[in-house]
Amino acid sequence: MLVEGKDICFSYDGSSLALQDVEVNIEKGEFLAILGCNGSGKSTLVKHFNALLPLQQGKLRVAQIDLGNEENIWLLRRLCGMVFQNPDNQFVASTVEADIAFGLENYEVPRAEIPERVRAALALVEMSGYEKRAPDALSGGQKQRVALAGVLALDPEIIIFDEATAMLDPRGRQEVLAIMDKLHRAGKTILAITHYVEEAVAADKVILMHKGRILACGSPETILTDLDLMKEAELIPPLPVRLYYDLRQAGIYLENCPLTEEELVKELWQLRSKI
Ligand SMILES: Nc1ncnc2c1ncn2[C@@H]1O[C@H](COP(=O)(O)OP(=O)(O)OP(=O)(O)O)[C@@H](O)[C@H]1O
Ligand SMILES: [Mg+2]
């Protein structure tokens, strides 16, 4: 197990709990979506994985490293890279290349290795050729891909996207989601925090959070098609799921509950052939 957490509780103010008895297990190579409405504790949970927040209560190990020990903080930061929501808040240097190099210098990567790491990371996010460009002048999707290159250059074990697509236009979102998928297929462990339920469909596993607790954990099929569970989490199920239940109410029964538009079309065609 790459991440093993048990009985994690966390409070920002010493009274109300932002995390309550959280148990989380993540396997190497898994694509995990963490889904939940505003304030449900998603960011608070993942900030524990790279020690951005201290472990107050419970047990947590990431790649066999104990989070309780403060000496391990820098090791964990490197092992667990994060891309955040706002593409504009993630740059410090005036060129793409210098920005990624800055991150590597901070982690004391030998200077001789830096140019090759920068080149390889930009190639991974399909931003080769943008080395000398100013981050400010890029589109939102491109900025997020450069921010991701900065993370990838450190060769992390886990890549966390904390609503990294939330501020992007549909095209930028697609660009970032495509890279996420590519990294997953290349064997990286991906944690995607989102409140776009549609983005959780492609995950191996979904963790559903609400009010600092984990409401449920399972396959997208089991979580996203459970109307009661989604209601409890204050989330709206994906459109094909809603349509499936609306049709049932109208006396029209699709064979399986579809999660994607493609699956919905398939189900509707099967229905047509029965009429
Ligand atoms: N820096 C902070 N100081 C005090 N309280 C905080 C802080 N950050 C988050 N909280 C509180 O902790 C709880 C969990 O917040 P968290 O940011 O983890 O939720 P989230 O699921 O990531 O929400 P969102 O979808 O809005 O990003 C909320 O009640 C929030 O108000
Ligand atoms: Mg958050």
Short mmCIF file of C-alpha atoms and ligand atoms in Angstrom, two decimals:
data_model
loop_
_atom_site.label_atom_id
_atom_site.label_comp_id
_atom_site.label_asym_id
_atom_site.label_seq_id
_atom_site.Cartn_x
_atom_site.Cartn_y
_atom_site.Cartn_z
CA MET A 1 0.00 0.00 0.00
CA LEU A 2 1.41 3.40 -0.98
CA VAL A 3 -0.74 5.44 1.40
CA GLU A 4 -2.09 3.99 4.63
CA GLY A 5 -4.07 6.24 6.93
CA LYS A 6 -6.22 5.39 9.90
CA ASP A 7 -8.24 7.35 12.46
CA ILE A 8 -7.03 10.69 11.14
CA CYS A 9 -8.61 13.69 12.83
CA PHE A 10 -7.67 17.29 12.17
CA SER A 11 -8.84 20.65 13.45
CA TYR A 12 -7.74 24.11 12.25
CA ASP A 13 -9.19 25.97 15.21
CA GLY A 14 -8.88 23.46 18.02
CA SER A 15 -12.62 22.87 18.25
CA SER A 16 -14.42 21.99 14.99
CA LEU A 17 -13.10 18.99 13.09
CA ALA A 18 -12.11 19.39 9.42
CA LEU A 19 -11.29 15.65 9.33
CA GLN A 20 -12.97 13.05 11.47
CA ASP A 21 -11.81 9.42 11.82
CA VAL A 22 -10.60 9.22 8.25
CA GLU A 23 -9.30 5.91 6.96
CA VAL A 24 -7.63 5.94 3.58
CA ASN A 25 -5.70 3.33 1.59
CA ILE A 26 -4.19 4.01 -1.79
CA GLU A 27 -2.37 1.49 -3.92
CA LYS A 28 0.60 2.24 -6.14
CA GLY A 29 -0.51 3.07 -9.67
CA GLU A 30 -4.08 3.76 -8.67
CA PHE A 31 -6.14 6.65 -10.08
CA LEU A 32 -8.16 7.86 -7.15
CA ALA A 33 -10.80 10.57 -7.34
CA ILE A 34 -11.67 12.41 -4.15
CA LEU A 35 -15.14 13.82 -4.50
CA GLY A 36 -17.05 16.07 -2.15
CA CYS A 37 -18.83 19.41 -1.93
CA ASN A 38 -17.23 22.65 -0.68
CA GLY A 39 -15.67 22.34 2.74
CA SER A 40 -15.98 18.56 2.92
CA GLY A 41 -12.29 18.16 3.83
CA LYS A 42 -10.75 17.08 0.51
CA SER A 43 -7.86 19.56 0.53
CA THR A 44 -7.27 19.09 4.24
CA LEU A 45 -6.91 15.34 3.69
CA VAL A 46 -4.44 15.48 0.79
CA LYS A 47 -2.35 18.19 2.45
CA HIS A 48 -1.53 15.55 5.03
CA PHE A 49 0.05 13.31 2.40
CA ASN A 50 2.97 15.65 1.74
CA ALA A 51 3.08 17.12 5.23
CA LEU A 52 1.67 20.52 4.25
CA LEU A 53 -0.46 19.99 7.36
CA PRO A 54 0.84 18.24 10.47
CA LEU A 55 -0.71 14.98 11.58
CA GLN A 56 -2.59 15.84 14.78
CA GLN A 57 -4.22 12.53 15.47
CA GLY A 58 -4.22 9.08 13.91
CA LYS A 59 -1.71 7.17 11.81
CA LEU A 60 -0.45 7.92 8.33
CA ARG A 61 2.28 6.35 6.25
CA VAL A 62 3.15 7.37 2.71
CA ALA A 63 5.53 5.05 0.83
CA GLN A 64 6.40 3.45 4.19
CA ILE A 65 7.42 6.84 5.58
CA ASP A 66 5.85 7.76 8.88
CA LEU A 67 4.18 11.17 8.79
CA GLY A 68 4.47 11.49 12.54
CA ASN A 69 8.21 12.18 12.17
CA GLU A 70 8.99 15.77 11.16
CA GLU A 71 12.42 14.88 9.77
CA ASN A 72 10.71 13.27 6.79
CA ILE A 73 8.93 16.40 5.55
CA TRP A 74 11.19 17.23 2.58
CA LEU A 75 11.33 13.65 1.47
CA LEU A 76 7.54 13.57 1.44
CA ARG A 77 7.18 16.86 -0.43
CA ARG A 78 9.30 15.40 -3.20
CA LEU A 79 7.49 12.09 -3.23
CA CYS A 80 4.09 13.67 -3.35
CA GLY A 81 3.75 16.53 -5.85
CA MET A 82 0.74 18.84 -5.92
CA VAL A 83 -0.91 20.97 -8.59
CA PHE A 84 -3.32 23.54 -7.20
CA GLN A 85 -6.45 25.24 -8.42
CA ASN A 86 -5.22 28.67 -9.45
CA PRO A 87 -2.86 28.49 -12.44
CA ASP A 88 -1.59 32.02 -11.74
CA ASN A 89 -0.34 31.39 -8.22
CA GLN A 90 2.17 28.71 -9.05
CA PHE A 91 5.03 30.54 -10.76
CA VAL A 92 8.04 32.35 -9.39
CA ALA A 93 10.32 32.89 -12.40
CA SER A 94 9.92 34.86 -15.62
CA THR A 95 10.36 31.96 -18.04
CA VAL A 96 8.87 28.47 -18.10
CA GLU A 97 12.32 26.88 -18.04
CA ALA A 98 13.61 29.01 -15.15
CA ASP A 99 10.49 28.29 -13.14
CA ILE A 100 10.89 24.52 -13.34
CA ALA A 101 14.64 24.83 -12.70
CA PHE A 102 13.95 26.93 -9.59
CA GLY A 103 11.88 24.13 -8.09
CA LEU A 104 14.65 21.62 -8.77
CA GLU A 105 17.29 23.88 -7.20
CA ASN A 106 15.12 24.17 -4.11
CA TYR A 107 15.22 20.41 -3.73
CA GLU A 108 18.99 20.42 -4.29
CA VAL A 109 18.91 18.45 -7.50
CA PRO A 110 22.49 18.45 -8.90
CA ARG A 111 22.89 21.36 -11.38
CA ALA A 112 24.16 19.11 -14.14
CA GLU A 113 20.91 17.14 -14.10
CA ILE A 114 18.59 20.15 -14.28
CA PRO A 115 18.45 20.91 -18.04
CA GLU A 116 17.61 17.31 -18.93
CA ARG A 117 14.96 17.07 -16.20
CA VAL A 118 13.34 20.31 -17.39
CA ARG A 119 13.35 19.08 -21.00
CA ALA A 120 11.85 15.68 -20.13
CA ALA A 121 9.15 17.17 -17.88
CA LEU A 122 8.05 19.66 -20.54
CA ALA A 123 7.92 16.85 -23.10
CA LEU A 124 5.68 14.80 -20.77
CA VAL A 125 3.14 17.61 -20.53
CA GLU A 126 3.45 18.36 -24.25
CA MET A 127 4.92 21.82 -23.71
CA SER A 128 8.28 21.36 -25.48
CA GLY A 129 9.19 24.55 -27.31
CA TYR A 130 7.78 26.82 -24.59
CA GLU A 131 11.03 26.93 -22.55
CA LYS A 132 11.71 30.64 -23.06
CA ARG A 133 8.11 31.81 -22.82
CA ALA A 134 6.76 33.81 -19.88
CA PRO A 135 4.31 31.74 -17.77
CA ASP A 136 2.01 34.80 -17.60
CA ALA A 137 1.48 34.74 -21.35
CA LEU A 138 0.20 31.15 -21.50
CA SER A 139 -3.40 29.93 -21.53
CA GLY A 140 -4.87 28.51 -18.31
CA GLY A 141 -4.49 24.93 -19.50
CA GLN A 142 -0.89 25.56 -20.57
CA LYS A 143 -0.11 27.16 -17.20
CA GLN A 144 -1.43 24.12 -15.37
CA ARG A 145 0.64 21.85 -17.60
CA VAL A 146 3.78 23.89 -16.82
CA ALA A 147 2.94 23.75 -13.11
CA LEU A 148 2.59 20.00 -13.52
CA ALA A 149 5.95 19.84 -15.34
CA GLY A 150 7.50 21.50 -12.28
CA VAL A 151 6.08 18.69 -10.17
CA LEU A 152 7.03 15.92 -12.62
CA ALA A 153 10.63 17.15 -12.88
CA LEU A 154 11.09 15.94 -9.30
CA ASP A 155 9.89 12.48 -10.29
CA PRO A 156 7.24 12.12 -7.58
CA GLU A 157 5.56 8.84 -6.69
CA ILE A 158 2.15 10.44 -6.23
CA ILE A 159 0.71 13.38 -8.14
CA ILE A 160 -2.13 15.25 -6.49
CA PHE A 161 -4.39 17.54 -8.50
CA ASP A 162 -6.34 19.71 -6.09
CA GLU A 163 -9.16 20.98 -8.31
CA ALA A 164 -6.51 21.70 -10.92
CA THR A 165 -9.13 21.97 -13.65
CA ALA A 166 -11.65 24.10 -11.76
CA MET A 167 -10.56 27.47 -13.14
CA LEU A 168 -9.97 26.31 -16.71
CA ASP A 169 -12.15 26.62 -19.79
CA PRO A 170 -13.41 23.33 -21.32
CA ARG A 171 -10.41 23.08 -23.63
CA GLY A 172 -7.91 23.69 -20.83
CA ARG A 173 -9.71 21.11 -18.70
CA GLN A 174 -9.50 18.53 -21.45
CA GLU A 175 -5.77 19.21 -21.90
CA VAL A 176 -5.07 18.67 -18.21
CA LEU A 177 -7.35 15.60 -17.97
CA ALA A 178 -5.61 14.04 -20.98
CA ILE A 179 -2.18 14.45 -19.35
CA MET A 180 -3.57 13.03 -16.09
CA ASP A 181 -4.75 9.96 -17.97
CA LYS A 182 -1.42 9.60 -19.75
CA LEU A 183 0.51 9.74 -16.46
CA HIS A 184 -1.82 7.15 -14.96
CA ARG A 185 -1.24 4.82 -17.91
CA ALA A 186 2.50 5.33 -17.43
CA GLY A 187 2.11 3.89 -13.92
CA LYS A 188 1.97 7.02 -11.74
CA THR A 189 -0.36 7.17 -8.76
CA ILE A 190 -2.86 9.94 -9.37
CA LEU A 191 -5.09 11.65 -6.83
CA ALA A 192 -7.64 13.92 -8.40
CA ILE A 193 -9.73 16.14 -6.16
CA THR A 194 -12.78 17.45 -7.89
CA HIS A 195 -16.36 18.43 -7.49
CA TYR A 196 -17.03 17.77 -11.15
CA VAL A 197 -18.62 14.34 -10.78
CA GLU A 198 -17.92 13.67 -14.48
CA GLU A 199 -14.18 13.74 -13.77
CA ALA A 200 -14.51 10.90 -11.28
CA VAL A 201 -15.97 8.52 -13.87
CA ALA A 202 -12.58 7.54 -15.27
CA ALA A 203 -11.02 6.85 -11.84
CA ASP A 204 -10.17 3.35 -10.53
CA LYS A 205 -11.66 4.28 -7.19
CA VAL A 206 -13.71 7.11 -5.74
CA ILE A 207 -13.60 8.42 -2.19
CA LEU A 208 -16.70 10.39 -1.31
CA MET A 209 -16.24 12.96 1.46
CA HIS A 210 -18.74 14.98 3.45
CA LYS A 211 -18.26 17.14 6.54
CA GLY A 212 -14.76 15.82 7.19
CA ARG A 213 -15.74 12.17 6.98
CA ILE A 214 -15.43 9.54 4.32
CA LEU A 215 -18.99 8.67 3.37
CA ALA A 216 -18.08 5.91 0.94
CA CYS A 217 -15.23 4.45 -1.06
CA GLY A 218 -15.61 2.22 -4.11
CA SER A 219 -15.73 2.02 -7.88
CA PRO A 220 -17.21 4.95 -9.82
CA GLU A 221 -20.05 2.61 -10.86
CA THR A 222 -21.10 1.92 -7.29
CA ILE A 223 -20.62 5.44 -5.91
CA LEU A 224 -21.89 7.64 -8.72
CA THR A 225 -25.04 5.64 -9.42
CA ASP A 226 -26.17 5.60 -5.79
CA LEU A 227 -28.71 8.44 -5.61
CA ASP A 228 -29.11 8.37 -1.83
CA LEU A 229 -25.37 8.48 -1.30
CA MET A 230 -24.90 11.34 -3.75
CA LYS A 231 -27.72 13.24 -2.08
CA GLU A 232 -26.15 12.71 1.33
CA ALA A 233 -22.89 14.10 -0.10
CA GLU A 234 -24.81 17.09 -1.52
CA LEU A 235 -23.66 16.28 -5.03
CA ILE A 236 -25.54 15.94 -8.29
CA PRO A 237 -24.95 12.61 -10.07
CA PRO A 238 -23.63 12.63 -13.66
CA LEU A 239 -26.24 13.47 -16.31
CA PRO A 240 -26.52 9.90 -17.75
CA VAL A 241 -27.26 8.59 -14.23
CA ARG A 242 -29.98 11.20 -13.67
CA LEU A 243 -31.50 10.38 -17.03
CA TYR A 244 -31.48 6.65 -16.21
CA TYR A 245 -33.54 7.26 -13.08
CA ASP A 246 -35.84 9.81 -14.75
CA LEU A 247 -36.60 7.30 -17.51
CA ARG A 248 -37.35 4.63 -14.92
CA GLN A 249 -39.84 6.95 -13.29
CA ALA A 250 -41.48 7.31 -16.67
CA GLY A 251 -41.63 3.51 -16.98
CA ILE A 252 -38.70 3.19 -19.37
CA TYR A 253 -36.07 0.77 -18.15
CA LEU A 254 -32.52 0.85 -19.48
CA GLU A 255 -30.61 -2.37 -18.94
CA ASN A 256 -27.62 -0.80 -17.15
CA CYS A 257 -27.13 2.55 -15.50
CA PRO A 258 -24.77 4.51 -17.79
CA LEU A 259 -21.99 6.74 -16.43
CA THR A 260 -20.79 8.36 -19.63
CA GLU A 261 -22.51 9.83 -22.66
CA GLU A 262 -21.17 6.97 -24.79
CA GLU A 263 -22.67 4.40 -22.43
CA LEU A 264 -25.96 6.30 -22.44
CA VAL A 265 -26.10 6.27 -26.23
CA LYS A 266 -25.41 2.51 -26.20
CA GLU A 267 -28.20 1.88 -23.69
CA LEU A 268 -30.63 4.00 -25.70
CA TRP A 269 -29.79 2.09 -28.88
CA GLN A 270 -30.41 -1.22 -27.12
CA LEU A 271 -33.75 0.09 -25.95
CA ARG A 272 -34.62 1.14 -29.51
CA SER A 273 -33.92 -2.36 -30.81
CA LYS A 274 -36.41 -3.77 -28.29
CA ILE A 275 -39.27 -1.51 -29.32
N1 LIG B 1 -6.76 27.47 6.61
C1 LIG B 1 -7.91 27.17 7.22
N2 LIG B 1 -8.23 27.71 8.41
C2 LIG B 1 -9.38 27.41 9.05
N3 LIG B 1 -10.30 26.56 8.58
C3 LIG B 1 -10.06 26.00 7.39
C4 LIG B 1 -8.85 26.27 6.64
N4 LIG B 1 -8.89 25.56 5.50
C5 LIG B 1 -10.05 24.88 5.51
N5 LIG B 1 -10.75 25.13 6.63
C6 LIG B 1 -12.06 24.53 7.02
O1 LIG B 1 -11.91 23.12 7.06
C7 LIG B 1 -13.01 22.47 6.46
C8 LIG B 1 -12.54 21.60 5.30
O2 LIG B 1 -12.00 22.44 4.30
P1 LIG B 1 -11.25 21.93 3.01
O3 LIG B 1 -10.60 23.12 2.39
O4 LIG B 1 -10.40 20.78 3.34
O5 LIG B 1 -12.48 21.45 2.12
P2 LIG B 1 -12.54 21.09 0.58
O6 LIG B 1 -13.35 19.85 0.48
O7 LIG B 1 -11.17 21.09 0.00
O8 LIG B 1 -13.41 22.30 0.00
P3 LIG B 1 -13.36 23.07 -1.41
O9 LIG B 1 -14.11 22.21 -2.37
O10 LIG B 1 -14.05 24.35 -1.14
O11 LIG B 1 -11.92 23.23 -1.78
C9 LIG B 1 -13.99 23.56 6.05
O12 LIG B 1 -14.95 23.70 7.05
C10 LIG B 1 -13.12 24.79 5.96
O13 LIG B 1 -13.85 25.95 6.23
MG MG B 2 -10.27 22.20 -1.49
#
